[in-house]
Amino acid sequence: MSEAEDRKPQSDEARSGFDPEITSEFAIPAGLAVARPGGEPETTSEFAVPAGLDVSQPSAAEGEGSAFSPPSTYSARQAPVAFTPAAGVPVVSLIKDLPWQDRMRTMLRMPVAERPAPEAGPKAAEEGPAVPRVLDLTLRIGELLLAGGEGAEDVEAAMFAVCRSYGLDRCEPNVTFTLLSISYQPSLVEDPVTASRTVRRRGTDYTRLAAVFRLVDDLSDPESHLSLEEAYRRLAEMRRNRHPYPTWVLTSASGLLAGAASVLVGGDLVVFVAAMLGAMLGDRLAWLCAGRGLPEFYQFLVAAMPPAAIGIALTLSHVDVKASAVITGGLFALLPGRALVAGVQDGLTGFYITAAARLLEVMYFFVGIVAGVLVMLYVGVQLGAHLNPDAALGVSKRPLWQIGASMLLSLTFAVLLQQERSTVVAVTLNGGVAWSVYGAMRYTGEISPVASTAVAAGVVGLFGQLLARYRFASALPYTTAAIGPLLPGSATYFGLLAIAQSKVDAGLVSITKAAALAMAIAIGVNLGSEVSRMFLRIGSQEKRRAAKRTRGF
């Protein structure tokens, strides 16, 4: 063997970098070694640029760049079609005379780049308001609205209106059932500022809700000079103010509500008094449980027991009255119509998480009512009380008495909701109109009760939204109490009675009917409100942008 041939395998081994004694399945066979360019490191990665595809790198003087700088390969002559059309982005015209809810809803549904910039005003020109303080005020206002039962869409619109009134146009509010958050980004290259607040307690006080709406309306007015300190002062006054009605008035209103509801389903004077006493006793027991710190589930359970107990006692004593009307009247004072309407409204407007949480809350309240009534009905059946489910078919037609009872029910419901005295008359009349529409369709026209309820609830929503737009206020005080006469109290009771008598199939049918009536009420109220916004908008070209249909994907 020559000396050259003796050196050749040594050079191959040196180039391959392997020890001839140690091999593996990844070793390069002899004779297939590929020459490597000198100076290239041995370690590579999947992100390394292959040989032959090198691109020019920016010089060190150009710097690293940012996400907003154009790429080095960008050419203005070969640029794609611009996002902005040749004629520019159309100018959005928002009339100042419209309610701030309509204007803020319109802008919330716009992309950030298309929102009109806020006009420079006294509040925005001040040097005092810092961004964290404005966001804190916004969250506190949103907390009061959400805790008062306002829909998630209206809460977001109010939060956006407060921020915009102080010149913070690049803000994004977010509302869920118990959490409020808002983020503000001054510009595309600056860090955003985010704040959040948890809603731990919820209470019904529509007087406070109306005061918050007036504050937001004053802040949204470009001609107002309401400073940040003045807004904080007014907010503190709202929190300190007592409820407009004392406790004894609320208890009396609960009793009158139950008595009026018993008249709607065919009760007489004795039934009226019995239902009133049962509801007042249940209300006092619920207040006692609330003072001991028991959850609302047990409060509803305890409050549902006295009306059922009085109805069963009248049956056992062989008094010639409709015990079903007594129990049904007591249920009317407990059914959570306010939370049901708000939950369905949030679902229809796209706030599905908040809607699911509110409907779950309604379900828990309803289960508490069911448990309380079922306990008493089971005791009554064991004691030999003969409760007749067929009494549901014997509702007498007394139009004048029923219209008067529906107006009394709406009046007392408004008192329980702590509404302002100036709104009580309007909502009382709205409740009378709702029952008139329902009675005309159900008893005179013999139309389905679900369809009649939906149409009557739509009229309530339409009139409530008109009154709210006229006063630039929330629509809840004008709609929630007016749907009281339409609540499915009798269907709920007869379903529970059938279940207590081991007639599960008939009970489930009646419970399903009650659920259908409840959904008809909520959808009808929301549809009436949307119709008023769609067709009664005067002088405005803009409409709220809705989500497109997903078509199943």
Coordinates of C-alpha atoms in Angstrom, one line a residue:
M1 CA 0.0 0.0 0.0
S2 CA 1.4 3.4 -1.0
E3 CA 1.8 6.2 1.4
A4 CA -0.9 8.4 -0.3
E5 CA -3.4 5.6 0.0
D6 CA -2.5 5.2 3.6
R7 CA -3.2 8.9 4.3
K8 CA -6.6 9.0 2.5
P9 CA -8.8 7.2 5.0
Q10 CA -7.1 9.3 7.7
S11 CA -8.2 12.5 6.0
D12 CA -11.7 11.2 5.6
E13 CA -11.9 10.3 9.2
A14 CA -10.7 13.7 10.1
R15 CA -13.2 15.4 7.9
S16 CA -16.1 13.3 9.2
G17 CA -15.1 14.0 12.8
F18 CA -15.7 10.4 13.9
D19 CA -13.6 7.9 15.7
P20 CA -13.2 4.8 13.5
E21 CA -13.8 2.6 16.6
I22 CA -17.1 4.3 17.5
T23 CA -20.0 4.3 14.9
S24 CA -23.7 4.9 14.9
E25 CA -26.6 4.8 12.5
F26 CA -26.3 8.5 11.9
A27 CA -22.6 8.3 11.0
I28 CA -21.7 9.3 7.4
P29 CA -20.4 6.3 5.5
A30 CA -16.9 6.5 4.1
G31 CA -16.8 8.0 0.7
L32 CA -20.0 10.1 1.1
A33 CA -18.6 12.9 3.2
V34 CA -19.8 16.3 2.0
A35 CA -17.4 19.2 2.1
R36 CA -18.5 21.9 4.5
P37 CA -17.7 25.6 4.1
G38 CA -15.1 26.7 6.5
G39 CA -16.0 28.7 9.5
E40 CA -19.6 27.5 9.9
P41 CA -20.4 26.4 13.4
E42 CA -21.3 22.8 14.1
T43 CA -24.5 23.5 15.9
T44 CA -27.6 24.6 13.8
S45 CA -31.3 25.0 14.4
E46 CA -34.5 24.6 12.4
F47 CA -34.7 28.4 12.2
A48 CA -31.3 28.8 10.4
V49 CA -31.4 30.1 6.9
P50 CA -30.4 27.4 4.4
A51 CA -27.3 28.0 2.2
G52 CA -28.1 30.0 -0.9
L53 CA -31.1 31.8 0.6
D54 CA -29.3 34.5 2.6
V55 CA -31.0 37.8 2.7
S56 CA -29.4 41.1 3.4
Q57 CA -29.4 42.0 7.1
P58 CA -29.9 45.6 8.3
S59 CA -26.9 47.4 9.4
A60 CA -26.2 48.0 13.0
A61 CA -26.9 51.7 12.6
E62 CA -30.5 50.9 11.6
G63 CA -31.4 49.4 15.0
E64 CA -33.6 46.5 15.8
G65 CA -36.9 48.1 14.6
S66 CA -40.4 47.4 16.0
A67 CA -43.6 45.7 15.2
F68 CA -44.9 48.9 13.6
S69 CA -42.0 49.6 11.3
P70 CA -42.3 48.4 7.7
P71 CA -40.2 45.4 6.6
S72 CA -37.0 46.0 4.7
T73 CA -38.5 44.3 1.6
Y74 CA -41.4 46.7 1.5
S75 CA -41.8 48.8 -1.6
A76 CA -44.3 51.6 -2.0
R77 CA -44.5 51.0 -5.7
Q78 CA -45.4 47.3 -5.3
A79 CA -47.6 47.8 -2.2
P80 CA -50.9 45.9 -1.9
V81 CA -54.3 47.5 -2.0
A82 CA -54.5 49.9 1.0
F83 CA -57.0 49.2 3.8
T84 CA -58.3 52.8 3.7
P85 CA -60.4 53.3 0.6
A86 CA -59.5 56.1 -1.9
A87 CA -62.4 58.3 -0.7
G88 CA -61.4 57.8 2.9
V89 CA -63.2 56.3 5.8
P90 CA -66.8 57.7 5.9
V91 CA -67.4 60.2 8.7
V92 CA -69.8 58.9 11.4
S93 CA -72.5 61.4 12.2
L94 CA -73.9 61.0 15.8
I95 CA -76.5 63.6 16.6
K96 CA -76.1 65.0 20.1
D97 CA -79.8 65.2 20.8
L98 CA -80.1 61.5 20.8
P99 CA -79.8 59.6 24.2
W100 CA -76.3 58.8 25.2
Q101 CA -77.1 55.1 25.2
D102 CA -77.8 55.1 21.5
R103 CA -74.6 57.0 20.7
M104 CA -72.4 54.9 22.9
R105 CA -73.8 51.6 21.6
T106 CA -73.1 52.7 18.1
M107 CA -69.5 53.5 18.8
L108 CA -68.9 50.4 20.9
R109 CA -69.8 48.3 17.9
M110 CA -67.3 50.2 15.6
P111 CA -63.7 49.2 15.1
V112 CA -61.4 51.4 17.1
A113 CA -59.9 53.0 14.0
E114 CA -63.3 54.2 12.8
R115 CA -64.6 55.7 16.0
P116 CA -64.9 59.5 15.8
A117 CA -62.5 61.3 18.1
P118 CA -64.0 63.0 21.2
E119 CA -64.5 66.7 21.0
A120 CA -62.2 68.8 23.1
G121 CA -64.2 70.0 26.0
P122 CA -63.6 71.5 29.5
K123 CA -63.3 68.0 31.1
A124 CA -60.8 66.7 28.5
A125 CA -58.7 69.9 28.6
E126 CA -58.1 69.8 32.3
E127 CA -54.7 68.7 33.5
G128 CA -56.1 67.2 36.7
P129 CA -57.9 64.0 35.6
A130 CA -55.3 61.2 35.6
V131 CA -56.1 58.1 33.6
P132 CA -56.2 55.7 36.7
R133 CA -58.7 58.0 38.4
V134 CA -61.0 58.2 35.4
L135 CA -60.9 54.4 35.0
D136 CA -61.7 54.1 38.7
L137 CA -64.7 56.4 38.4
T138 CA -65.8 54.4 35.4
L139 CA -65.7 51.1 37.2
R140 CA -67.6 52.4 40.2
I141 CA -70.4 53.7 38.0
G142 CA -70.5 50.4 36.1
E143 CA -70.6 48.5 39.4
L144 CA -73.7 50.4 40.6
L145 CA -75.4 49.7 37.2
L146 CA -74.6 46.0 37.1
A147 CA -75.5 45.5 40.8
G148 CA -78.9 47.2 40.1
G149 CA -79.8 44.7 37.5
E150 CA -78.9 46.7 34.3
G151 CA -78.1 44.7 31.2
A152 CA -74.5 44.1 30.3
E153 CA -74.8 46.1 27.0
D154 CA -76.1 49.2 28.8
V155 CA -73.4 48.9 31.4
E156 CA -70.7 48.8 28.8
A157 CA -72.2 51.8 27.0
A158 CA -72.3 53.8 30.3
M159 CA -68.6 52.9 31.0
F160 CA -67.6 53.9 27.5
A161 CA -69.5 57.2 27.8
V162 CA -67.7 58.1 31.1
C163 CA -64.3 57.5 29.6
R164 CA -65.1 59.3 26.4
S165 CA -66.4 62.3 28.3
Y166 CA -62.9 62.8 29.8
G167 CA -61.1 62.3 26.5
L168 CA -60.2 58.6 26.7
D169 CA -61.4 57.4 23.4
R170 CA -59.2 54.3 23.0
C171 CA -60.9 52.4 25.8
E172 CA -62.5 48.9 25.8
P173 CA -64.9 48.0 28.6
N174 CA -65.7 44.4 29.4
V175 CA -68.6 43.3 31.6
T176 CA -69.4 39.8 33.0
F177 CA -71.7 38.8 35.8
T178 CA -69.4 39.6 38.7
L179 CA -66.4 41.3 37.1
L180 CA -65.9 44.7 35.4
S181 CA -62.7 45.6 33.6
I182 CA -61.6 48.4 31.3
S183 CA -58.5 48.9 29.3
Y184 CA -57.2 52.2 27.9
Q185 CA -54.3 52.5 25.4
P186 CA -53.1 56.0 24.7
S187 CA -51.6 55.1 21.3
L188 CA -50.4 52.2 19.3
V189 CA -46.8 52.3 20.8
E190 CA -47.7 53.0 24.4
D191 CA -48.5 50.4 27.1
P192 CA -52.2 50.0 27.9
V193 CA -53.6 50.8 31.4
T194 CA -56.1 48.2 32.7
A195 CA -58.3 48.3 35.8
S196 CA -60.9 45.9 37.1
R197 CA -63.5 45.7 39.9
T198 CA -65.5 42.8 41.3
V199 CA -69.3 43.1 42.0
R200 CA -69.8 41.2 45.2
R201 CA -73.3 42.5 46.3
R202 CA -76.4 43.1 44.2
G203 CA -79.5 44.9 45.3
T204 CA -82.7 46.2 43.8
D205 CA -82.9 50.0 44.0
Y206 CA -84.1 51.6 40.8
T207 CA -84.0 55.1 42.4
R208 CA -80.2 54.8 42.7
L209 CA -80.1 53.3 39.2
A210 CA -81.9 56.4 37.8
A211 CA -79.5 58.7 39.7
V212 CA -76.5 56.9 38.0
F213 CA -78.1 57.4 34.6
R214 CA -78.6 61.1 35.3
L215 CA -74.9 61.3 36.2
V216 CA -73.8 59.6 33.0
D217 CA -76.1 61.8 31.0
D218 CA -74.5 64.9 32.6
L219 CA -71.0 63.6 31.9
S220 CA -71.9 62.8 28.3
D221 CA -73.2 66.3 27.7
P222 CA -70.4 68.2 25.8
E223 CA -71.7 71.5 27.2
S224 CA -71.5 70.4 30.9
H225 CA -68.6 71.4 33.1
L226 CA -68.8 68.5 35.5
S227 CA -65.3 67.9 36.9
L228 CA -64.0 64.6 38.2
E229 CA -64.2 65.7 41.8
E230 CA -67.9 66.7 41.3
A231 CA -68.6 63.3 39.7
Y232 CA -67.0 61.5 42.7
R233 CA -69.1 63.6 45.1
R234 CA -72.4 62.8 43.4
L235 CA -71.4 59.1 43.3
A236 CA -70.8 59.1 47.0
E237 CA -74.2 60.8 47.7
M238 CA -75.9 58.0 45.7
R239 CA -74.2 55.3 47.8
R240 CA -75.1 57.1 51.1
N241 CA -78.8 57.8 50.3
R242 CA -81.3 55.6 51.9
H243 CA -84.0 53.6 50.0
P244 CA -87.1 55.7 49.3
Y245 CA -89.5 53.3 51.0
P246 CA -89.2 52.0 54.5
T247 CA -89.3 48.3 55.4
W248 CA -92.9 48.2 56.5
V249 CA -94.0 49.8 53.2
L250 CA -92.1 47.0 51.3
T251 CA -93.8 44.3 53.4
S252 CA -97.2 45.8 52.8
A253 CA -96.5 46.1 49.1
S254 CA -95.5 42.4 49.0
G255 CA -98.8 41.5 50.6
L256 CA -100.9 43.7 48.3
L257 CA -99.0 42.2 45.3
A258 CA -99.9 38.7 46.3
G259 CA -103.5 39.7 46.9
A260 CA -103.8 41.4 43.5
A261 CA -102.3 38.3 41.8
S262 CA -104.8 36.1 43.5
V263 CA -107.6 38.2 42.1
L264 CA -106.1 37.8 38.6
V265 CA -106.6 34.0 38.8
G266 CA -110.2 34.1 40.1
G267 CA -109.9 34.8 43.8
D268 CA -112.4 36.7 45.9
L269 CA -112.0 39.0 49.0
V270 CA -111.2 36.1 51.4
V271 CA -108.6 34.8 49.0
F272 CA -107.2 38.3 48.7
V273 CA -106.8 38.6 52.5
A274 CA -105.3 35.1 52.8
A275 CA -102.8 35.6 50.0
M276 CA -101.8 39.0 51.5
L277 CA -101.2 37.6 54.9
G278 CA -99.2 34.7 53.6
A279 CA -96.9 36.9 51.4
M280 CA -96.3 39.3 54.3
L281 CA -95.4 36.5 56.7
G282 CA -93.1 35.0 54.0
D283 CA -91.5 38.4 53.5
R284 CA -90.8 38.9 57.2
L285 CA -89.3 35.4 57.4
A286 CA -87.0 36.1 54.4
W287 CA -85.8 39.3 56.1
L288 CA -85.1 37.3 59.2
C289 CA -83.0 34.8 57.2
A290 CA -81.2 37.6 55.4
G291 CA -80.3 39.2 58.8
R292 CA -78.8 35.9 59.8
G293 CA -76.6 35.8 56.7
L294 CA -78.3 32.9 54.9
P295 CA -78.0 32.7 51.1
E296 CA -80.8 33.9 48.9
F297 CA -81.7 30.3 48.0
Y298 CA -82.9 29.7 51.5
Q299 CA -84.6 33.0 51.7
F300 CA -86.7 32.1 48.7
L301 CA -87.4 28.7 50.2
V302 CA -88.6 30.1 53.5
A303 CA -90.7 32.9 51.8
A304 CA -92.6 30.4 49.6
M305 CA -93.8 28.3 52.6
P306 CA -96.3 30.6 54.4
P307 CA -98.6 31.2 51.4
A308 CA -98.7 27.4 50.6
A309 CA -99.3 26.6 54.3
I310 CA -102.3 29.1 54.5
G311 CA -103.8 27.7 51.3
I312 CA -103.5 24.1 52.7
A313 CA -105.0 25.2 56.0
L314 CA -108.0 26.7 54.3
T315 CA -108.5 23.5 52.4
L316 CA -108.3 21.3 55.6
S317 CA -110.7 23.6 57.4
H318 CA -113.2 23.1 54.5
V319 CA -113.5 26.8 53.8
D320 CA -115.2 27.4 50.4
V321 CA -112.3 29.3 48.7
K322 CA -109.8 28.7 46.0
A323 CA -106.7 27.5 47.8
S324 CA -104.9 27.4 44.5
A325 CA -105.4 31.2 44.1
V326 CA -103.9 31.8 47.5
I327 CA -100.8 29.8 46.7
T328 CA -100.5 31.3 43.2
G329 CA -100.7 34.8 44.6
G330 CA -97.9 34.1 47.0
L331 CA -95.7 32.8 44.2
F332 CA -96.2 36.0 42.2
A333 CA -94.4 38.0 44.8
L334 CA -91.3 35.6 44.6
L335 CA -90.9 34.9 40.9
P336 CA -87.6 36.5 39.7
G337 CA -88.9 38.3 36.7
R338 CA -86.3 41.1 36.8
A339 CA -83.3 38.7 36.7
L340 CA -85.0 36.6 34.0
V341 CA -85.5 39.5 31.6
A342 CA -82.0 40.8 32.2
G343 CA -80.5 37.3 31.5
V344 CA -82.4 36.8 28.3
Q345 CA -81.6 40.3 27.2
D346 CA -77.9 39.7 27.7
G347 CA -78.1 36.5 25.7
L348 CA -79.9 38.1 22.8
T349 CA -77.4 41.0 22.7
G350 CA -74.3 38.6 22.6
F351 CA -73.2 38.6 26.2
Y352 CA -73.5 34.9 26.6
I353 CA -71.3 34.4 29.8
T354 CA -73.3 37.0 31.7
A355 CA -76.6 35.6 30.3
A356 CA -75.7 32.1 31.4
A357 CA -74.8 33.3 34.9
R358 CA -78.0 35.3 35.3
L359 CA -80.2 32.4 34.1
L360 CA -78.4 30.1 36.4
E361 CA -79.2 32.5 39.3
V362 CA -82.8 32.5 38.2
M363 CA -82.8 28.7 38.2
Y364 CA -81.5 28.6 41.7
F365 CA -84.2 31.0 42.9
F366 CA -86.8 29.0 41.2
V367 CA -85.6 25.7 42.7
G368 CA -85.7 27.4 46.1
I369 CA -89.4 28.4 45.5
V370 CA -90.2 24.9 44.2
A371 CA -88.6 23.3 47.3
G372 CA -90.6 25.5 49.7
V373 CA -93.9 24.9 48.0
L374 CA -93.3 21.2 47.5
V375 CA -92.6 20.7 51.2
M376 CA -95.9 22.3 52.2
L377 CA -97.9 20.5 49.4
Y378 CA -96.4 17.2 50.5
V379 CA -97.4 17.8 54.1
G380 CA -100.9 18.8 53.0
V381 CA -101.3 15.7 50.9
Q382 CA -100.2 13.6 53.8
L383 CA -102.8 15.3 56.1
G384 CA -105.6 14.6 53.6
A385 CA -105.9 18.0 51.9
H386 CA -107.8 17.5 48.6
L387 CA -106.1 20.0 46.2
N388 CA -107.6 20.0 42.7
P389 CA -105.3 20.7 39.8
D390 CA -108.3 21.0 37.5
A391 CA -109.1 24.3 39.2
A392 CA -106.8 25.9 36.6
L393 CA -109.5 25.6 34.1
G394 CA -112.0 27.6 36.1
V395 CA -110.5 31.1 35.9
S396 CA -113.4 33.5 35.7
K397 CA -113.5 36.3 33.2
R398 CA -113.8 39.6 35.0
P399 CA -112.1 42.2 32.8
L400 CA -112.6 45.2 35.0
W401 CA -111.5 43.5 38.2
Q402 CA -108.6 41.9 36.5
I403 CA -107.4 45.1 34.9
G404 CA -107.6 46.9 38.3
A405 CA -105.8 44.0 39.9
S406 CA -103.0 44.1 37.3
M407 CA -102.5 47.8 37.8
L408 CA -102.3 47.3 41.6
L409 CA -99.8 44.4 41.1
S410 CA -97.6 46.7 38.9
L411 CA -97.9 49.5 41.4
T412 CA -96.8 47.3 44.3
F413 CA -94.1 45.7 42.2
A414 CA -92.7 49.2 41.5
V415 CA -92.5 49.9 45.2
L416 CA -90.7 46.6 45.9
L417 CA -88.2 47.6 43.2
Q418 CA -87.6 50.9 45.0
Q419 CA -88.6 53.0 42.0
E420 CA -88.8 56.8 42.0
R421 CA -92.3 58.1 42.8
S422 CA -92.3 60.0 39.4
T423 CA -92.2 56.7 37.5
V424 CA -94.8 54.7 39.5
V425 CA -97.8 56.1 37.7
A426 CA -96.3 55.4 34.3
V427 CA -95.4 51.8 35.1
T428 CA -98.8 51.2 36.7
L429 CA -100.5 52.3 33.5
N430 CA -98.1 50.2 31.4
G431 CA -99.0 47.1 33.5
G432 CA -102.7 47.8 32.9
V433 CA -102.1 48.0 29.1
A434 CA -100.1 44.8 29.2
W435 CA -102.9 42.8 30.9
S436 CA -105.5 44.4 28.6
V437 CA -103.6 43.2 25.5
Y438 CA -103.1 39.7 27.1
G439 CA -106.8 39.4 28.1
A440 CA -108.0 40.5 24.7
M441 CA -105.9 37.9 22.9
R442 CA -106.2 35.1 25.4
Y443 CA -109.8 35.2 26.5
T444 CA -111.6 37.1 23.6
G445 CA -109.4 35.9 20.7
E446 CA -108.7 32.5 22.3
I447 CA -105.1 32.7 21.2
S448 CA -102.3 30.6 22.7
P449 CA -101.2 31.9 26.1
V450 CA -97.5 31.9 25.1
A451 CA -98.2 34.0 22.0
S452 CA -100.5 36.3 24.0
T453 CA -97.9 36.7 26.7
A454 CA -95.1 37.5 24.1
V455 CA -97.2 40.2 22.4
A456 CA -98.2 41.8 25.7
A457 CA -94.6 41.8 26.8
G458 CA -93.6 43.3 23.5
V459 CA -96.0 46.2 24.1
V460 CA -94.5 46.6 27.6
G461 CA -91.0 46.8 26.1
L462 CA -92.0 49.2 23.4
F463 CA -93.8 51.6 25.8
G464 CA -91.0 51.3 28.4
Q465 CA -88.3 52.1 25.8
L466 CA -90.3 55.1 24.6
L467 CA -90.6 56.5 28.1
A468 CA -87.0 55.9 28.8
R469 CA -85.9 57.7 25.6
Y470 CA -88.2 60.6 26.4
R471 CA -86.5 61.0 29.8
F472 CA -83.0 59.9 28.8
A473 CA -83.2 57.2 31.5
S474 CA -83.0 53.5 32.0
A475 CA -85.8 51.4 30.6
L476 CA -85.9 49.0 33.5
P477 CA -88.1 51.1 35.8
Y478 CA -90.7 51.3 33.1
T479 CA -90.7 47.6 32.0
T480 CA -89.8 45.3 35.0
A481 CA -92.8 46.1 37.2
A482 CA -95.2 46.2 34.2
I483 CA -94.5 42.5 33.3
G484 CA -95.6 41.4 36.8
P485 CA -99.2 40.5 35.8
L486 CA -97.8 38.3 33.0
L487 CA -95.5 36.1 35.2
P488 CA -96.4 32.4 35.1
G489 CA -97.5 31.9 38.7
S490 CA -100.5 29.6 38.2
A491 CA -98.6 27.3 35.7
T492 CA -95.8 27.0 38.2
Y493 CA -98.1 26.1 41.1
F494 CA -100.2 23.5 39.2
G495 CA -97.0 21.9 38.0
L496 CA -95.7 21.6 41.5
L497 CA -99.0 20.3 42.8
A498 CA -99.1 17.6 40.1
I499 CA -95.6 16.5 41.1
A500 CA -96.5 16.4 44.8
Q501 CA -99.5 14.1 43.9
S502 CA -97.1 11.8 42.0
K503 CA -98.4 12.9 38.6
V504 CA -94.9 13.6 37.3
D505 CA -95.8 13.7 33.6
A506 CA -98.6 16.3 34.0
G507 CA -96.4 18.3 36.4
L508 CA -93.5 18.4 33.9
V509 CA -95.9 19.6 31.2
S510 CA -97.1 22.4 33.4
I511 CA -93.5 23.4 34.4
T512 CA -92.5 23.4 30.8
K513 CA -95.4 25.7 30.0
A514 CA -94.3 28.0 32.8
A515 CA -90.8 28.1 31.4
A516 CA -92.2 28.9 27.9
L517 CA -94.2 31.7 29.3
A518 CA -91.2 33.1 31.1
M519 CA -89.1 33.0 27.9
A520 CA -91.9 34.6 26.0
I521 CA -92.0 37.5 28.5
A522 CA -88.2 38.1 28.3
I523 CA -88.0 37.8 24.5
G524 CA -91.1 40.0 24.1
V525 CA -89.7 42.8 26.3
N526 CA -86.4 42.7 24.4
L527 CA -88.0 42.7 21.0
G528 CA -90.2 45.6 21.9
S529 CA -87.2 47.6 23.0
E530 CA -85.3 46.7 19.8
V531 CA -88.3 47.7 17.6
S532 CA -88.4 51.1 19.2
R533 CA -84.7 51.6 18.6
M534 CA -84.9 50.4 15.0
F535 CA -87.9 52.4 13.7
L536 CA -88.3 55.3 16.1
R537 CA -84.8 56.8 15.7
I538 CA -85.3 60.3 14.5
G539 CA -82.7 62.1 12.5
S540 CA -79.9 59.5 12.9
Q541 CA -78.3 57.6 10.0
E542 CA -76.4 55.2 12.2
K543 CA -77.7 51.9 13.6
R544 CA -76.1 49.6 16.1
R545 CA -73.9 47.1 14.4
A546 CA -74.9 43.5 15.2
A547 CA -73.0 40.3 14.9
K548 CA -73.2 38.4 11.6
R549 CA -74.8 35.0 11.5
T550 CA -72.3 32.2 12.0
R551 CA -74.0 29.8 9.6
G552 CA -73.1 26.9 11.8
F553 CA -69.4 27.4 11.9

